[in-house]
Amino acid sequence: MITMNHNNIEDVFPMRDIQKGMVLLSVMRPEEAVYHDQLIYQTPRIDPVLFEKALALMIEKHATLRTYFDLEKYSMEVQLIAEQISYKVAYEDISHLAAKAQEQHIKQYIARERQKPFNFKQAPLWRISIFHVSRTDSVFVFQFHHAIMDGWSVASFNTELFQICQQLQNDPTFRPALLKATYKDAVLEEFAQKKNTATIDFWKKEMADYKRLDVFTQERMVASFKKSYDVGFAQKLRSRIAADGISLQTASFAAFLYALSRLSIETDLTLGLVSNTRPAIEDGDKILGCFLNTLPFRFQMKHPHSWTWREFFLAVDQKMNVLKKNNQLTLLEITKATEERPKDENPFFDILFNFVDFHIYREINSDAEEAPESDALDLESYEVTNTFVDLTVSTAGGCCISITSKTRLCDLASISNVCMLMWIACWNATSNSHH
């Protein structure tokens, strides 16, 4: 039983399994800034007064922004919600610097910030910095620990925050409506799923005698590759696969599977597939929190000449649908059920696939009255997980493939070759050709 044992606590409830894993890895390897996310946005110049008022309303509304963790004092690992928190938004005017100097200044700043790990025993587990880069533009830097927010939550946070700023301009007394659901509800549902024998039996059968995909050397090396395609390309690709009811997520993931099978010469492949466990309830899409689960996606490849591209993509789509029906059991519980012995902290896989399609950003962009007037600065966000290779496909602004590798791949499996083969597969998705 969990009981509150000190002041300024609004609520206390268990941590989710994925939160525990993220926090423990951050504590074990603080020098790597694992799960210390830093997201950077160039925006129209931010009004500090409006921004501070909007942020205060967000903190009051969303318990996640007042969350911290305790892994020691209670009978289990818990997350606590503070009634009040102390925080400060950092502002700096660097509009007198040239664009290159501004870029260097901000890059050095976020590098220094990564050397300041979050104190998990104290809220907030986020930081905000605003750099004014011109008379008309600002750079908004949002840092947070991934254990409190997933990507959708960040998109929701940014959207609502700046929409409240606009509302306050028109009505200084505006207050956002409270949500009809809470993050705590989702956490308690996860605990209930741990007793679902049908799901447990599914994963025992699914992962029996699996073979770990090994395309790595022992050399640690950080490398990255990013390729962006415009909206026109994304629309053509969606149209090309829509006739078969195949989503861009399925096409991208299937293409990645194909690329890895060709480069590794393996037929039994297991990759990590990022899954969303956000509850399908009223206001469920508006809750801030970490609703992620990572599923071991196991797929048996046939010989390339034994099926068409269409058959291959539909087979992957069918398998993804099966896993979606069994995605409520956490990776930790799947590991326990199958008696998997993790390798270097990662059970089952060292390669992770994530598909990002946050339509909530398109909503705010369509409502925006203005866009930054200055040329965009060359700044990149920072996100690091504990897998060896992370591949993210994002639909923001069209379609973007981003691969990060923290361990050198074997000779055949170069990052650029993976990307090239991925899009060869995608473009042939609806072709009946065997080639």
Short mmCIF file of C-alpha atoms in Angstrom, two decimals:
data_model
loop_
_atom_site.label_atom_id
_atom_site.label_comp_id
_atom_site.label_asym_id
_atom_site.label_seq_id
_atom_site.Cartn_x
_atom_site.Cartn_y
_atom_site.Cartn_z
CA MET A 1 0.00 0.00 0.00
CA ILE A 2 1.24 3.48 -0.89
CA THR A 3 0.76 6.32 1.59
CA MET A 4 1.79 9.97 1.36
CA ASN A 5 4.57 10.78 3.79
CA HIS A 6 5.38 14.47 3.35
CA ASN A 7 3.82 17.81 2.48
CA ASN A 8 3.07 19.44 -0.87
CA ILE A 9 1.87 16.18 -2.41
CA GLU A 10 -1.34 16.20 -4.40
CA ASP A 11 -1.20 12.52 -5.35
CA VAL A 12 1.06 9.48 -5.43
CA PHE A 13 0.75 6.35 -7.56
CA PRO A 14 3.02 3.68 -9.11
CA MET A 15 5.46 4.34 -11.93
CA ARG A 16 4.87 2.62 -15.24
CA ASP A 17 7.40 -0.03 -16.24
CA ILE A 18 8.80 2.08 -19.07
CA GLN A 19 9.25 5.02 -16.69
CA LYS A 20 11.21 2.87 -14.27
CA GLY A 21 13.50 1.67 -17.04
CA MET A 22 14.14 5.18 -18.35
CA VAL A 23 14.88 6.63 -14.93
CA LEU A 24 17.17 3.77 -13.88
CA LEU A 25 19.20 4.04 -17.10
CA SER A 26 19.54 7.79 -16.61
CA VAL A 27 20.77 7.26 -13.05
CA MET A 28 23.23 4.56 -14.15
CA ARG A 29 24.62 6.52 -17.13
CA PRO A 30 24.25 10.25 -16.41
CA GLU A 31 27.19 11.14 -18.66
CA GLU A 32 25.29 9.91 -21.74
CA ALA A 33 22.20 12.08 -21.11
CA VAL A 34 20.00 9.10 -21.99
CA TYR A 35 16.34 10.17 -22.24
CA HIS A 36 17.29 13.79 -21.52
CA ASP A 37 15.35 15.21 -24.45
CA GLN A 38 16.04 18.68 -25.84
CA LEU A 39 13.60 19.95 -28.45
CA ILE A 40 14.22 23.19 -30.33
CA TYR A 41 11.68 25.32 -32.17
CA GLN A 42 12.02 28.63 -33.97
CA THR A 43 8.86 30.67 -33.40
CA PRO A 44 7.50 34.18 -33.82
CA ARG A 45 8.94 36.34 -31.02
CA ILE A 46 7.57 35.18 -27.66
CA ASP A 47 5.96 37.68 -25.31
CA PRO A 48 7.35 36.79 -21.85
CA VAL A 49 4.28 38.06 -19.97
CA LEU A 50 1.77 36.08 -22.05
CA PHE A 51 4.06 33.05 -22.11
CA GLU A 52 4.49 32.98 -18.33
CA LYS A 53 0.73 33.27 -17.75
CA ALA A 54 0.02 30.50 -20.26
CA LEU A 55 2.68 28.24 -18.76
CA ALA A 56 1.28 28.74 -15.24
CA LEU A 57 -2.16 27.67 -16.48
CA MET A 58 -0.65 24.59 -18.13
CA ILE A 59 1.17 23.61 -14.93
CA GLU A 60 -2.04 23.98 -12.95
CA LYS A 61 -4.01 21.87 -15.45
CA HIS A 62 -1.52 19.06 -16.18
CA ALA A 63 -0.23 17.01 -13.25
CA THR A 64 2.60 15.63 -15.40
CA LEU A 65 4.28 19.05 -15.31
CA ARG A 66 4.41 18.72 -11.50
CA THR A 67 5.59 15.09 -11.45
CA TYR A 68 8.71 13.64 -9.83
CA PHE A 69 9.80 10.14 -8.84
CA ASP A 70 10.85 8.23 -5.74
CA LEU A 71 12.50 4.84 -6.14
CA GLU A 72 13.39 4.33 -2.46
CA LYS A 73 11.03 5.65 0.24
CA TYR A 74 7.87 3.77 -0.67
CA SER A 75 6.93 0.10 -0.95
CA MET A 76 7.34 0.39 -4.74
CA GLU A 77 8.70 2.88 -7.27
CA VAL A 78 6.25 5.79 -7.37
CA GLN A 79 5.54 9.06 -9.11
CA LEU A 80 4.40 11.96 -7.01
CA ILE A 81 2.41 15.00 -8.02
CA ALA A 82 3.42 18.19 -6.25
CA GLU A 83 0.71 20.72 -5.45
CA GLN A 84 3.06 23.62 -6.15
CA ILE A 85 6.41 23.77 -7.93
CA SER A 86 9.20 26.30 -8.19
CA TYR A 87 10.49 26.97 -11.69
CA LYS A 88 12.06 29.71 -13.79
CA VAL A 89 11.99 30.28 -17.52
CA ALA A 90 15.39 31.41 -18.82
CA TYR A 91 15.39 34.31 -21.31
CA GLU A 92 18.34 35.59 -23.32
CA ASP A 93 18.46 38.16 -26.09
CA ILE A 94 21.10 37.22 -28.66
CA SER A 95 19.66 39.27 -31.51
CA HIS A 96 22.91 41.28 -31.69
CA LEU A 97 24.80 38.14 -32.85
CA ALA A 98 25.10 37.01 -36.45
CA ALA A 99 23.12 33.88 -37.40
CA LYS A 100 26.16 31.56 -37.23
CA ALA A 101 27.13 32.95 -33.84
CA GLN A 102 23.57 32.45 -32.61
CA GLU A 103 23.64 28.83 -33.75
CA GLN A 104 26.95 28.23 -31.98
CA HIS A 105 25.73 29.95 -28.83
CA ILE A 106 22.58 27.81 -28.59
CA LYS A 107 24.43 24.58 -29.47
CA GLN A 108 26.96 25.22 -26.71
CA TYR A 109 24.14 26.00 -24.30
CA ILE A 110 22.23 22.77 -24.89
CA ALA A 111 25.48 20.77 -24.71
CA ARG A 112 26.16 22.27 -21.26
CA GLU A 113 22.58 21.55 -20.21
CA ARG A 114 23.00 17.86 -20.98
CA GLN A 115 25.68 17.76 -18.33
CA LYS A 116 23.07 18.80 -15.74
CA PRO A 117 20.97 15.67 -15.11
CA PHE A 118 17.46 16.07 -13.79
CA ASN A 119 16.95 15.51 -10.07
CA PHE A 120 14.24 12.86 -10.12
CA LYS A 121 13.34 13.56 -6.49
CA GLN A 122 12.20 17.08 -7.27
CA ALA A 123 9.72 18.61 -9.70
CA PRO A 124 9.76 19.86 -12.34
CA LEU A 125 11.49 17.37 -14.60
CA TRP A 126 11.56 19.91 -17.42
CA ARG A 127 13.28 23.20 -18.28
CA ILE A 128 12.39 25.99 -20.69
CA SER A 129 14.75 28.50 -22.26
CA ILE A 130 13.88 31.22 -24.75
CA PHE A 131 16.42 32.95 -26.97
CA HIS A 132 15.32 36.11 -28.77
CA VAL A 133 17.18 35.95 -32.08
CA SER A 134 15.66 38.97 -33.83
CA ARG A 135 13.03 41.64 -33.43
CA THR A 136 10.46 39.19 -34.78
CA ASP A 137 11.69 35.70 -33.83
CA SER A 138 12.60 33.56 -30.83
CA VAL A 139 14.06 30.09 -30.33
CA PHE A 140 12.12 27.98 -27.83
CA VAL A 141 14.16 25.22 -26.13
CA PHE A 142 12.12 22.64 -24.22
CA GLN A 143 14.06 20.10 -22.16
CA PHE A 144 12.40 17.26 -20.27
CA HIS A 145 13.00 13.73 -19.13
CA HIS A 146 11.34 11.25 -21.44
CA ALA A 147 9.84 9.39 -18.47
CA ILE A 148 7.27 12.16 -18.01
CA MET A 149 6.29 12.74 -21.64
CA ASP A 150 6.16 10.92 -24.95
CA GLY A 151 6.28 12.57 -28.36
CA TRP A 152 2.53 12.99 -28.70
CA SER A 153 2.38 14.62 -25.26
CA VAL A 154 5.09 17.09 -26.27
CA ALA A 155 3.13 17.94 -29.42
CA SER A 156 -0.01 18.39 -27.32
CA PHE A 157 1.88 20.49 -24.76
CA ASN A 158 3.34 22.84 -27.37
CA THR A 159 0.04 23.16 -29.22
CA GLU A 160 -2.00 23.94 -26.14
CA LEU A 161 0.64 26.25 -24.64
CA PHE A 162 0.78 28.52 -27.67
CA GLN A 163 -2.96 28.36 -28.23
CA ILE A 164 -3.45 29.59 -24.65
CA CYS A 165 -1.04 32.45 -25.41
CA GLN A 166 -3.30 33.45 -28.29
CA GLN A 167 -6.41 33.10 -26.12
CA LEU A 168 -4.92 35.33 -23.42
CA GLN A 169 -4.28 38.04 -25.98
CA ASN A 170 -8.02 38.20 -26.64
CA ASP A 171 -9.22 37.39 -23.12
CA PRO A 172 -6.83 37.94 -20.17
CA THR A 173 -9.22 36.03 -17.87
CA PHE A 174 -9.18 32.86 -20.00
CA ARG A 175 -8.72 29.54 -18.19
CA PRO A 176 -8.48 26.16 -19.99
CA ALA A 177 -11.04 23.47 -19.20
CA LEU A 178 -9.95 20.58 -16.99
CA LEU A 179 -9.57 17.13 -18.53
CA LYS A 180 -12.04 14.31 -17.92
CA ALA A 181 -9.25 11.72 -17.68
CA THR A 182 -5.89 11.51 -15.90
CA TYR A 183 -2.54 9.85 -16.40
CA LYS A 184 -3.14 7.91 -13.19
CA ASP A 185 -6.08 6.13 -14.88
CA ALA A 186 -3.76 4.80 -17.59
CA VAL A 187 -1.16 3.69 -15.06
CA LEU A 188 -3.70 1.66 -13.09
CA GLU A 189 -4.94 0.05 -16.33
CA GLU A 190 -1.37 -1.10 -17.03
CA PHE A 191 -1.29 -2.89 -13.68
CA ALA A 192 -4.55 -4.67 -14.53
CA GLN A 193 -3.10 -5.89 -17.85
CA LYS A 194 -0.24 -7.64 -16.05
CA LYS A 195 -2.76 -10.31 -15.01
CA ASN A 196 -4.14 -10.89 -18.52
CA THR A 197 -3.29 -14.56 -19.08
CA ALA A 198 -4.34 -14.54 -22.75
CA THR A 199 -1.88 -11.77 -23.57
CA ILE A 200 0.86 -13.45 -21.53
CA ASP A 201 0.31 -16.73 -23.38
CA PHE A 202 0.40 -14.91 -26.73
CA TRP A 203 3.85 -13.47 -26.03
CA LYS A 204 5.21 -16.76 -24.71
CA LYS A 205 4.28 -18.42 -27.99
CA GLU A 206 5.30 -15.45 -30.14
CA MET A 207 8.87 -15.21 -28.82
CA ALA A 208 9.60 -18.92 -28.36
CA ASP A 209 13.02 -19.80 -29.83
CA TYR A 210 13.43 -16.37 -31.41
CA LYS A 211 16.82 -15.40 -32.86
CA ARG A 212 18.39 -12.10 -31.92
CA LEU A 213 19.35 -9.99 -34.93
CA ASP A 214 23.06 -9.27 -34.73
CA VAL A 215 24.51 -6.88 -37.30
CA PHE A 216 26.91 -5.07 -35.00
CA THR A 217 30.60 -4.98 -34.27
CA GLN A 218 32.01 -4.33 -30.80
CA GLU A 219 33.07 -0.80 -31.73
CA ARG A 220 31.17 2.08 -30.13
CA MET A 221 30.57 4.83 -32.67
CA VAL A 222 27.91 7.50 -32.91
CA ALA A 223 26.67 8.13 -36.45
CA SER A 224 23.50 9.59 -37.89
CA PHE A 225 21.78 9.99 -41.21
CA LYS A 226 18.76 12.12 -42.11
CA LYS A 227 16.91 12.38 -45.38
CA SER A 228 13.86 14.59 -45.93
CA TYR A 229 11.27 14.34 -48.69
CA ASP A 230 8.77 17.04 -49.55
CA VAL A 231 5.00 16.88 -49.14
CA GLY A 232 4.60 15.94 -52.79
CA PHE A 233 6.69 12.79 -52.38
CA ALA A 234 4.79 11.77 -49.23
CA GLN A 235 1.45 12.27 -50.96
CA LYS A 236 2.56 10.18 -53.96
CA LEU A 237 3.75 7.41 -51.66
CA ARG A 238 0.52 7.45 -49.63
CA SER A 239 -1.54 7.33 -52.84
CA ARG A 240 0.55 4.50 -54.21
CA ILE A 241 -0.11 2.25 -51.18
CA ALA A 242 -3.63 3.44 -50.25
CA ALA A 243 -5.35 1.12 -52.73
CA ASP A 244 -4.26 -1.85 -50.64
CA GLY A 245 -5.17 -0.20 -47.34
CA ILE A 246 -1.51 0.07 -46.35
CA SER A 247 -0.51 2.99 -44.13
CA LEU A 248 2.71 4.94 -44.44
CA GLN A 249 3.72 3.53 -41.04
CA THR A 250 3.34 -0.04 -42.31
CA ALA A 251 5.12 0.73 -45.57
CA SER A 252 8.04 2.38 -43.77
CA PHE A 253 8.41 -0.41 -41.22
CA ALA A 254 8.09 -3.15 -43.83
CA ALA A 255 10.72 -1.44 -45.95
CA PHE A 256 13.04 -1.29 -42.94
CA LEU A 257 12.47 -5.02 -42.28
CA TYR A 258 13.26 -5.78 -45.90
CA ALA A 259 16.42 -3.69 -45.84
CA LEU A 260 17.73 -5.37 -42.70
CA SER A 261 16.91 -8.84 -44.02
CA ARG A 262 18.85 -8.19 -47.23
CA LEU A 263 21.82 -6.67 -45.44
CA SER A 264 21.99 -9.23 -42.63
CA ILE A 265 21.01 -12.26 -44.75
CA GLU A 266 18.63 -13.31 -41.96
CA THR A 267 15.07 -14.59 -42.31
CA ASP A 268 13.95 -14.59 -38.65
CA LEU A 269 14.00 -10.90 -37.66
CA THR A 270 13.11 -9.29 -34.35
CA LEU A 271 13.06 -5.50 -34.05
CA GLY A 272 11.71 -3.12 -31.45
CA LEU A 273 8.49 -1.39 -32.52
CA VAL A 274 7.42 1.66 -30.54
CA SER A 275 3.77 1.31 -29.59
CA ASN A 276 1.26 3.78 -28.20
CA THR A 277 -0.86 2.72 -25.19
CA ARG A 278 -2.76 5.98 -24.85
CA PRO A 279 -6.30 5.16 -23.61
CA ALA A 280 -9.19 5.50 -26.07
CA ILE A 281 -11.35 7.51 -23.67
CA GLU A 282 -12.72 11.04 -23.58
CA ASP A 283 -9.79 13.49 -23.43
CA GLY A 284 -7.36 10.57 -23.64
CA ASP A 285 -5.53 12.27 -26.52
CA LYS A 286 -5.01 15.39 -24.40
CA ILE A 287 -3.38 13.81 -21.34
CA LEU A 288 0.31 14.59 -20.87
CA GLY A 289 2.36 11.55 -19.92
CA CYS A 290 4.51 8.69 -21.18
CA PHE A 291 2.18 6.27 -22.95
CA LEU A 292 4.88 4.31 -24.74
CA ASN A 293 5.53 0.62 -24.93
CA THR A 294 8.13 -1.11 -27.08
CA LEU A 295 7.07 -4.41 -28.59
CA PRO A 296 9.37 -7.12 -29.94
CA PHE A 297 8.20 -7.43 -33.55
CA ARG A 298 9.18 -10.85 -34.87
CA PHE A 299 8.79 -11.60 -38.56
CA GLN A 300 9.66 -14.60 -40.68
CA MET A 301 10.92 -13.45 -44.09
CA LYS A 302 10.34 -15.58 -47.16
CA HIS A 303 12.72 -15.73 -50.07
CA PRO A 304 12.41 -12.44 -52.02
CA HIS A 305 11.17 -14.29 -55.12
CA SER A 306 8.44 -16.22 -53.25
CA TRP A 307 6.05 -13.26 -52.88
CA THR A 308 5.28 -9.92 -54.47
CA TRP A 309 5.88 -6.54 -52.87
CA ARG A 310 2.16 -6.23 -52.24
CA GLU A 311 2.01 -9.62 -50.51
CA PHE A 312 5.01 -8.73 -48.36
CA PHE A 313 3.62 -5.38 -47.22
CA LEU A 314 0.20 -6.87 -46.49
CA ALA A 315 1.82 -9.66 -44.44
CA VAL A 316 3.65 -7.06 -42.34
CA ASP A 317 0.43 -5.06 -41.96
CA GLN A 318 -1.42 -8.15 -40.75
CA LYS A 319 1.30 -8.89 -38.20
CA MET A 320 1.24 -5.29 -36.94
CA ASN A 321 -2.52 -5.55 -36.38
CA VAL A 322 -2.07 -8.74 -34.36
CA LEU A 323 0.51 -7.06 -32.14
CA LYS A 324 -1.72 -4.01 -31.62
CA LYS A 325 -4.27 -6.31 -29.99
CA ASN A 326 -1.59 -7.49 -27.56
CA ASN A 327 0.31 -4.25 -26.94
CA GLN A 328 -0.92 -3.59 -23.40
CA LEU A 329 1.57 -5.97 -21.77
CA THR A 330 4.74 -4.02 -21.05
CA LEU A 331 8.13 -5.00 -22.43
CA LEU A 332 9.26 -5.78 -18.87
CA GLU A 333 6.36 -8.18 -18.36
CA ILE A 334 6.97 -9.79 -21.77
CA THR A 335 10.59 -10.30 -20.70
CA LYS A 336 9.49 -11.93 -17.46
CA ALA A 337 6.89 -14.13 -19.13
CA THR A 338 9.35 -15.46 -21.71
CA GLU A 339 12.27 -15.66 -19.25
CA GLU A 340 14.36 -13.58 -21.63
CA ARG A 341 17.81 -12.62 -20.40
CA PRO A 342 18.49 -9.05 -21.54
CA LYS A 343 21.69 -8.29 -23.42
CA ASP A 344 23.22 -4.93 -22.52
CA GLU A 345 19.91 -3.85 -20.91
CA ASN A 346 17.89 -4.55 -24.07
CA PRO A 347 15.68 -7.67 -24.20
CA PHE A 348 15.03 -9.23 -27.62
CA PHE A 349 16.36 -6.43 -29.86
CA ASP A 350 18.99 -3.72 -30.35
CA ILE A 351 17.25 -1.92 -33.23
CA LEU A 352 14.24 0.34 -32.69
CA PHE A 353 11.65 1.68 -35.16
CA ASN A 354 9.42 4.65 -34.39
CA PHE A 355 6.81 6.26 -36.63
CA VAL A 356 5.86 9.84 -35.79
CA ASP A 357 2.68 11.37 -37.19
CA PHE A 358 1.51 14.14 -34.87
CA HIS A 359 -1.42 15.67 -36.74
CA ILE A 360 -1.94 17.96 -33.76
CA TYR A 361 1.00 20.04 -35.08
CA ARG A 362 -0.74 20.42 -38.43
CA GLU A 363 -3.79 21.72 -36.57
CA ILE A 364 -1.85 24.49 -34.83
CA ASN A 365 0.06 25.34 -38.01
CA SER A 366 -3.19 25.74 -39.92
CA ASP A 367 -4.47 28.10 -37.22
CA ALA A 368 -1.28 30.10 -36.92
CA GLU A 369 -1.55 33.72 -37.94
CA GLU A 370 2.13 34.17 -38.58
CA ALA A 371 5.36 32.27 -39.08
CA PRO A 372 8.94 33.15 -38.20
CA GLU A 373 10.21 35.88 -40.50
CA SER A 374 13.94 35.17 -40.17
CA ASP A 375 15.74 32.36 -41.96
CA ALA A 376 15.66 29.15 -39.92
CA LEU A 377 18.76 28.56 -37.83
CA ASP A 378 20.64 25.29 -38.25
CA LEU A 379 19.76 23.71 -34.91
CA GLU A 380 18.93 20.09 -34.10
CA SER A 381 17.02 18.62 -31.20
CA TYR A 382 18.63 15.97 -28.99
CA GLU A 383 17.01 12.62 -28.17
CA VAL A 384 18.94 9.50 -27.10
CA THR A 385 17.63 6.04 -26.16
CA ASN A 386 19.49 2.93 -25.02
CA THR A 387 19.20 0.88 -28.22
CA PHE A 388 22.10 0.58 -30.67
CA VAL A 389 20.17 1.81 -33.72
CA ASP A 390 17.06 4.01 -33.75
CA LEU A 391 15.15 4.69 -36.94
CA THR A 392 12.40 7.32 -36.92
CA VAL A 393 10.08 8.14 -39.78
CA SER A 394 8.32 11.47 -39.30
CA THR A 395 5.56 12.99 -41.43
CA ALA A 396 6.33 16.55 -40.34
CA GLY A 397 6.64 18.71 -43.44
CA GLY A 398 6.39 15.73 -45.78
CA CYS A 399 8.41 12.66 -44.85
CA CYS A 400 11.74 12.40 -43.04
CA ILE A 401 13.90 9.37 -42.24
CA SER A 402 16.29 9.73 -39.34
CA ILE A 403 18.69 6.98 -38.25
CA THR A 404 21.02 7.16 -35.27
CA SER A 405 23.58 4.45 -34.56
CA LYS A 406 25.59 4.18 -31.35
CA THR A 407 27.48 1.02 -32.32
CA ARG A 408 29.19 0.41 -35.66
CA LEU A 409 27.18 -1.89 -37.87
CA CYS A 410 28.80 -4.81 -39.66
CA ASP A 411 30.29 -4.06 -43.06
CA LEU A 412 27.21 -4.75 -45.18
CA ALA A 413 24.75 -2.94 -42.95
CA SER A 414 25.79 0.65 -43.43
CA ILE A 415 23.31 3.33 -42.49
CA SER A 416 23.13 4.77 -46.00
CA ASN A 417 22.50 1.33 -47.53
CA VAL A 418 19.65 0.72 -45.11
CA CYS A 419 18.00 4.01 -46.12
CA MET A 420 18.48 3.36 -49.83
CA LEU A 421 16.96 -0.12 -49.64
CA MET A 422 14.10 1.16 -47.49
CA TRP A 423 12.88 3.54 -50.14
CA ILE A 424 13.42 1.10 -52.99
CA ALA A 425 11.05 -1.18 -51.08
CA CYS A 426 8.55 1.61 -50.37
CA TRP A 427 8.42 2.77 -53.98
CA ASN A 428 7.73 -0.78 -55.16
CA ALA A 429 5.14 -1.37 -52.46
CA THR A 430 2.22 -1.88 -54.84
CA SER A 431 4.13 -3.45 -57.68
CA ASN A 432 3.44 -7.10 -58.51
CA SER A 433 6.98 -7.44 -59.78
CA HIS A 434 9.24 -9.94 -58.03
CA HIS A 435 12.31 -7.77 -58.70
#
